[in-house]
mmCIF file of C-alpha atoms in Angstrom:
data_model
loop_
_atom_site.group_PDB
_atom_site.id
_atom_site.type_symbol
_atom_site.label_atom_id
_atom_site.label_comp_id
_atom_site.label_asym_id
_atom_site.label_seq_id
_atom_site.Cartn_x
_atom_site.Cartn_y
_atom_site.Cartn_z
ATOM 1 C CA UNK A 1 99.148 173.388 110.870
ATOM 2 C CA UNK A 2 100.923 172.254 107.710
ATOM 3 C CA UNK A 3 98.325 171.062 105.274
ATOM 4 C CA UNK A 4 96.905 170.827 101.792
ATOM 5 C CA UNK A 5 93.336 172.052 101.496
ATOM 6 C CA UNK A 6 90.821 171.470 98.738
ATOM 7 C CA UNK A 7 87.460 173.024 98.039
ATOM 8 C CA UNK A 8 84.787 171.995 97.607
ATOM 9 C CA UNK A 9 84.885 168.585 99.260
ATOM 10 C CA UNK A 10 81.783 167.388 97.444
ATOM 11 C CA UNK A 11 80.305 168.639 94.191
ATOM 12 C CA UNK A 12 77.400 167.570 92.024
ATOM 13 C CA UNK A 13 77.169 169.254 88.651
ATOM 14 C CA UNK A 14 75.737 168.749 85.176
ATOM 15 C CA UNK A 15 77.462 168.013 81.904
ATOM 16 C CA UNK A 16 79.068 171.051 80.339
ATOM 17 C CA UNK A 17 78.957 173.403 83.314
ATOM 18 C CA UNK A 18 82.434 174.749 83.965
ATOM 19 C CA UNK A 19 83.832 174.181 87.421
ATOM 20 C CA UNK A 20 86.994 174.812 89.401
ATOM 21 C CA UNK A 21 88.377 172.798 92.299
ATOM 22 C CA UNK A 22 90.789 174.805 94.381
ATOM 23 C CA UNK A 23 93.926 173.494 96.049
ATOM 24 C CA UNK A 24 96.124 175.381 98.457
ATOM 25 C CA UNK A 25 99.166 174.423 100.529
ATOM 26 C CA UNK A 26 100.823 176.364 103.335
ATOM 27 C CA UNK A 27 104.171 174.559 103.365
ATOM 28 C CA UNK A 28 105.964 176.631 100.708
ATOM 29 C CA UNK A 29 106.183 173.541 98.532
ATOM 30 C CA UNK A 30 107.475 173.915 95.004
ATOM 31 C CA UNK A 31 105.840 170.837 93.517
ATOM 32 C CA UNK A 32 102.080 170.335 93.255
ATOM 33 C CA UNK A 33 100.035 167.711 91.489
ATOM 34 C CA UNK A 34 96.493 166.565 90.806
ATOM 35 C CA UNK A 35 95.395 162.928 90.845
ATOM 36 C CA UNK A 36 92.104 161.197 90.295
ATOM 37 C CA UNK A 37 91.153 158.020 92.097
ATOM 38 C CA UNK A 38 88.843 155.469 90.499
ATOM 39 C CA UNK A 39 87.919 152.000 91.800
ATOM 40 C CA UNK A 40 90.309 149.327 90.610
ATOM 41 C CA UNK A 41 92.636 151.888 89.011
ATOM 42 C CA UNK A 42 94.387 153.427 91.991
ATOM 43 C CA UNK A 43 95.442 157.048 91.613
ATOM 44 C CA UNK A 44 96.415 158.506 88.278
ATOM 45 C CA UNK A 45 98.175 161.796 87.750
ATOM 46 C CA UNK A 46 96.285 164.480 85.816
ATOM 47 C CA UNK A 47 98.643 167.479 85.837
ATOM 48 C CA UNK A 48 101.605 168.629 87.835
ATOM 49 C CA UNK A 49 103.554 171.808 88.459
ATOM 50 C CA UNK A 50 107.236 172.081 89.261
ATOM 51 C CA UNK A 51 106.942 175.720 90.296
ATOM 52 C CA UNK A 52 105.072 178.942 89.571
ATOM 53 C CA UNK A 53 104.077 179.204 85.910
ATOM 54 C CA UNK A 54 105.497 175.734 85.197
ATOM 55 C CA UNK A 55 102.897 173.049 84.542
ATOM 56 C CA UNK A 56 102.817 169.848 82.553
ATOM 57 C CA UNK A 57 100.545 166.948 81.696
ATOM 58 C CA UNK A 58 100.352 163.755 83.648
ATOM 59 C CA UNK A 59 98.869 160.474 82.496
ATOM 60 C CA UNK A 60 95.222 161.527 82.099
ATOM 61 C CA UNK A 61 95.091 165.266 81.259
ATOM 62 C CA UNK A 62 92.237 165.216 78.726
ATOM 63 C CA UNK A 63 89.362 167.461 79.751
ATOM 64 C CA UNK A 64 91.306 169.278 82.470
ATOM 65 C CA UNK A 65 93.246 172.517 82.783
ATOM 66 C CA UNK A 66 95.425 173.878 85.554
ATOM 67 C CA UNK A 67 97.254 177.069 86.405
ATOM 68 C CA UNK A 68 99.971 177.996 88.889
ATOM 69 C CA UNK A 69 100.066 181.759 89.295
ATOM 70 C CA UNK A 70 101.058 181.614 92.947
ATOM 71 C CA UNK A 71 103.217 179.108 94.718
ATOM 72 C CA UNK A 72 100.554 178.075 97.217
ATOM 73 C CA UNK A 73 97.611 177.575 94.823
ATOM 74 C CA UNK A 74 97.031 175.028 92.067
ATOM 75 C CA UNK A 75 93.407 175.019 90.858
ATOM 76 C CA UNK A 76 91.986 172.264 88.666
ATOM 77 C CA UNK A 77 89.593 173.467 85.982
ATOM 78 C CA UNK A 78 87.029 171.389 84.125
ATOM 79 C CA UNK A 79 85.902 173.551 81.224
ATOM 80 C CA UNK A 80 83.120 171.219 80.086
ATOM 81 C CA UNK A 81 82.678 168.354 82.533
ATOM 82 C CA UNK A 82 81.442 165.001 81.318
ATOM 83 C CA UNK A 83 80.143 161.979 83.253
ATOM 84 C CA UNK A 84 83.440 160.114 82.781
ATOM 85 C CA UNK A 85 85.057 162.764 84.966
ATOM 86 C CA UNK A 86 83.010 161.589 87.930
ATOM 87 C CA UNK A 87 85.736 160.651 90.360
ATOM 88 C CA UNK A 88 87.553 161.385 93.606
ATOM 89 C CA UNK A 89 90.210 164.051 93.103
ATOM 90 C CA UNK A 90 93.295 164.620 95.196
ATOM 91 C CA UNK A 91 95.728 167.482 95.230
ATOM 92 C CA UNK A 92 99.235 166.810 96.525
ATOM 93 C CA UNK A 93 102.384 168.806 97.146
ATOM 94 C CA UNK A 94 106.030 168.187 97.974
ATOM 95 C CA UNK A 95 108.929 170.396 98.933
ATOM 96 C CA UNK A 96 110.927 169.334 95.895
ATOM 97 C CA UNK A 97 111.311 166.498 93.477
ATOM 98 C CA UNK A 98 114.440 164.692 94.533
ATOM 99 C CA UNK A 99 115.686 162.682 97.442
ATOM 100 C CA UNK A 100 114.172 163.283 100.821
ATOM 101 C CA UNK A 101 112.288 166.389 99.742
ATOM 102 C CA UNK A 102 109.930 164.582 97.473
ATOM 103 C CA UNK A 103 107.435 163.010 99.856
ATOM 104 C CA UNK A 104 104.029 164.097 98.626
ATOM 105 C CA UNK A 105 101.362 165.247 101.054
ATOM 106 C CA UNK A 106 97.758 164.940 100.012
ATOM 107 C CA UNK A 107 94.655 167.018 100.495
ATOM 108 C CA UNK A 108 91.400 165.527 101.831
ATOM 109 C CA UNK A 109 89.937 164.914 98.391
ATOM 110 C CA UNK A 110 87.055 166.290 96.325
ATOM 111 C CA UNK A 111 84.300 163.923 95.320
ATOM 112 C CA UNK A 112 82.794 165.021 91.996
ATOM 113 C CA UNK A 113 79.630 163.703 90.387
ATOM 114 C CA UNK A 114 78.839 164.837 86.853
ATOM 115 C CA UNK A 115 75.272 164.111 85.762
ATOM 116 C CA UNK B 1 108.109 152.977 82.584
ATOM 117 C CA UNK B 2 107.264 152.458 86.215
ATOM 118 C CA UNK B 3 104.521 150.264 87.633
ATOM 119 C CA UNK B 4 103.275 148.846 90.893
ATOM 120 C CA UNK B 5 101.280 145.721 91.656
ATOM 121 C CA UNK B 6 99.289 145.026 94.789
ATOM 122 C CA UNK B 7 98.160 141.447 94.231
ATOM 123 C CA UNK B 8 95.551 141.342 96.986
ATOM 124 C CA UNK B 9 92.390 143.401 96.860
ATOM 125 C CA UNK B 10 91.669 142.603 100.490
ATOM 126 C CA UNK B 11 93.578 141.237 103.458
ATOM 127 C CA UNK B 12 91.805 139.996 106.577
ATOM 128 C CA UNK B 13 93.671 139.704 109.861
ATOM 129 C CA UNK B 14 92.676 139.050 113.453
ATOM 130 C CA UNK B 15 93.592 141.756 115.947
ATOM 131 C CA UNK B 16 96.918 141.010 117.595
ATOM 132 C CA UNK B 17 98.190 138.946 114.674
ATOM 133 C CA UNK B 18 100.943 140.144 112.358
ATOM 134 C CA UNK B 19 99.889 141.643 109.052
ATOM 135 C CA UNK B 20 101.508 141.869 105.650
ATOM 136 C CA UNK B 21 100.301 143.878 102.671
ATOM 137 C CA UNK B 22 102.170 142.963 99.521
ATOM 138 C CA UNK B 23 103.638 145.249 96.874
ATOM 139 C CA UNK B 24 105.882 144.585 93.911
ATOM 140 C CA UNK B 25 107.241 147.188 91.554
ATOM 141 C CA UNK B 26 108.895 147.623 88.199
ATOM 142 C CA UNK B 27 111.219 150.466 87.243
ATOM 143 C CA UNK B 28 113.949 151.019 84.703
ATOM 144 C CA UNK B 29 116.351 152.544 87.191
ATOM 145 C CA UNK B 30 116.267 152.720 90.966
ATOM 146 C CA UNK B 31 113.058 153.153 92.926
ATOM 147 C CA UNK B 32 111.718 155.514 95.489
ATOM 148 C CA UNK B 33 108.963 153.535 97.238
ATOM 149 C CA UNK B 34 106.117 154.785 99.388
ATOM 150 C CA UNK B 35 103.210 153.497 101.406
ATOM 151 C CA UNK B 36 100.112 155.602 101.990
ATOM 152 C CA UNK B 37 96.969 154.816 103.965
ATOM 153 C CA UNK B 38 93.462 156.069 103.255
ATOM 154 C CA UNK B 39 90.802 156.011 105.941
ATOM 155 C CA UNK B 40 87.144 156.328 104.904
ATOM 156 C CA UNK B 41 86.289 159.814 103.646
ATOM 157 C CA UNK B 42 89.816 160.986 104.266
ATOM 158 C CA UNK B 43 92.783 161.851 102.087
ATOM 159 C CA UNK B 44 95.918 159.787 101.747
ATOM 160 C CA UNK B 45 98.268 159.833 104.695
ATOM 161 C CA UNK B 46 101.957 159.162 104.271
ATOM 162 C CA UNK B 47 103.159 156.113 106.200
ATOM 163 C CA UNK B 48 106.755 155.503 105.172
ATOM 164 C CA UNK B 49 109.195 155.566 102.305
ATOM 165 C CA UNK B 50 112.348 153.950 101.014
ATOM 166 C CA UNK B 51 114.841 156.202 99.293
ATOM 167 C CA UNK B 52 118.181 154.533 99.924
ATOM 168 C CA UNK B 53 120.107 152.888 102.733
ATOM 169 C CA UNK B 54 118.702 150.387 105.209
ATOM 170 C CA UNK B 55 116.313 147.956 103.559
ATOM 171 C CA UNK B 56 114.020 147.922 106.597
ATOM 172 C CA UNK B 57 112.091 151.147 106.866
ATOM 173 C CA UNK B 58 110.065 152.102 109.925
ATOM 174 C CA UNK B 59 107.124 154.435 109.655
ATOM 175 C CA UNK B 60 104.090 155.790 111.432
ATOM 176 C CA UNK B 61 101.708 153.820 113.681
ATOM 177 C CA UNK B 62 104.130 150.894 114.121
ATOM 178 C CA UNK B 63 104.273 149.998 110.434
ATOM 179 C CA UNK B 64 107.426 148.949 108.659
ATOM 180 C CA UNK B 65 108.347 147.815 105.189
ATOM 181 C CA UNK B 66 111.196 145.832 103.746
ATOM 182 C CA UNK B 67 112.795 146.733 100.452
ATOM 183 C CA UNK B 68 113.926 143.645 98.553
ATOM 184 C CA UNK B 69 115.719 144.550 95.362
ATOM 185 C CA UNK B 70 116.133 140.999 94.057
ATOM 186 C CA UNK B 71 112.408 140.313 94.404
ATOM 187 C CA UNK B 72 111.423 143.894 93.480
ATOM 188 C CA UNK B 73 109.138 143.981 96.489
ATOM 189 C CA UNK B 74 108.264 146.442 99.226
ATOM 190 C CA UNK B 75 105.831 144.660 101.527
ATOM 191 C CA UNK B 76 104.186 146.538 104.372
ATOM 192 C CA UNK B 77 104.208 144.837 107.764
ATOM 193 C CA UNK B 78 103.102 145.294 111.327
ATOM 194 C CA UNK B 79 103.847 142.858 114.158
ATOM 195 C CA UNK B 80 100.465 143.210 115.868
ATOM 196 C CA UNK B 81 97.407 144.473 114.018
ATOM 197 C CA UNK B 82 94.782 146.755 115.542
ATOM 198 C CA UNK B 83 91.148 147.155 114.527
ATOM 199 C CA UNK B 84 91.956 150.832 113.924
ATOM 200 C CA UNK B 85 94.437 149.785 111.206
ATOM 201 C CA UNK B 86 91.494 148.844 108.987
ATOM 202 C CA UNK B 87 91.819 151.062 105.918
ATOM 203 C CA UNK B 88 92.838 151.141 102.262
ATOM 204 C CA UNK B 89 96.581 150.925 101.688
ATOM 205 C CA UNK B 90 98.406 152.128 98.604
ATOM 206 C CA UNK B 91 101.918 151.358 97.483
ATOM 207 C CA UNK B 92 103.552 153.866 95.129
ATOM 208 C CA UNK B 93 106.800 154.064 93.205
ATOM 209 C CA UNK B 94 108.869 156.659 91.477
ATOM 210 C CA UNK B 95 111.784 155.795 89.266
ATOM 211 C CA UNK B 96 114.400 158.334 90.315
ATOM 212 C CA UNK B 97 116.312 157.753 87.139
ATOM 213 C CA UNK B 98 113.328 158.858 85.095
ATOM 214 C CA UNK B 99 113.699 162.175 83.342
ATOM 215 C CA UNK B 100 110.605 164.232 82.852
ATOM 216 C CA UNK B 101 107.265 163.619 84.516
ATOM 217 C CA UNK B 102 108.156 165.688 87.528
ATOM 218 C CA UNK B 103 107.639 163.896 90.759
ATOM 219 C CA UNK B 104 105.043 161.517 89.366
ATOM 220 C CA UNK B 105 104.131 158.671 91.614
ATOM 221 C CA UNK B 106 102.658 155.524 90.116
ATOM 222 C CA UNK B 107 100.202 153.936 92.519
ATOM 223 C CA UNK B 108 98.991 150.403 92.940
ATOM 224 C CA UNK B 109 95.290 149.682 92.924
ATOM 225 C CA UNK B 110 95.126 149.511 96.691
ATOM 226 C CA UNK B 111 94.613 146.772 99.278
ATOM 227 C CA UNK B 112 91.739 146.923 101.724
ATOM 228 C CA UNK B 113 92.934 145.784 105.156
ATOM 229 C CA UNK B 114 90.297 144.513 107.531
ATOM 230 C CA UNK B 115 91.302 143.773 111.100
ATOM 231 C CA UNK B 116 88.705 141.916 113.133
ATOM 232 C CA UNK B 117 88.368 141.212 116.828
#
């Protein structure tokens, strides 16, 4: 089944304790992206990757890191989490970035609580 | 810059009645427009999109949306609502004339649809 998977689905952590949220897609998609969803703000892009070893900042990159060493994986790293990073996180991927190839497919989400 | 507005936080509809969820957008160039639905504790599911061509776009689960360039709108519609349609709906836009930013979608704040018996 074609899908985007994220782990963990739920995470409670404490301020300053490094964590990684994994994202993997099995559709051979070139483009991957991370979003965070907050009430009243919709989804905002954190980072994106056009292909392996190519990443760039989105609208709200502060406090986050990413890497794209393999095409299928795009982990989100919080080096020193803070309470304002408490949110619902979504990973998404698309075949390409133009025309009909750019529909993004989303993972199930990771709900993070930073105490 | 690209932006999306969903003017209604919540829409209530009786089952069997038609529903409309409103979306307006702003882009510098030409838009790609999308609708996604989010069920409780689930990720976003793609419903439909407008890239080019026919202004009336048909999507999953009987939903459709009409692209109106003069009104910069892309309202989501369904002729007969079901209780199972109750969910959070997001409109999103990408300006395909925008350089840089990858495939960034700009999302609205979401509209909660509640369909009652």
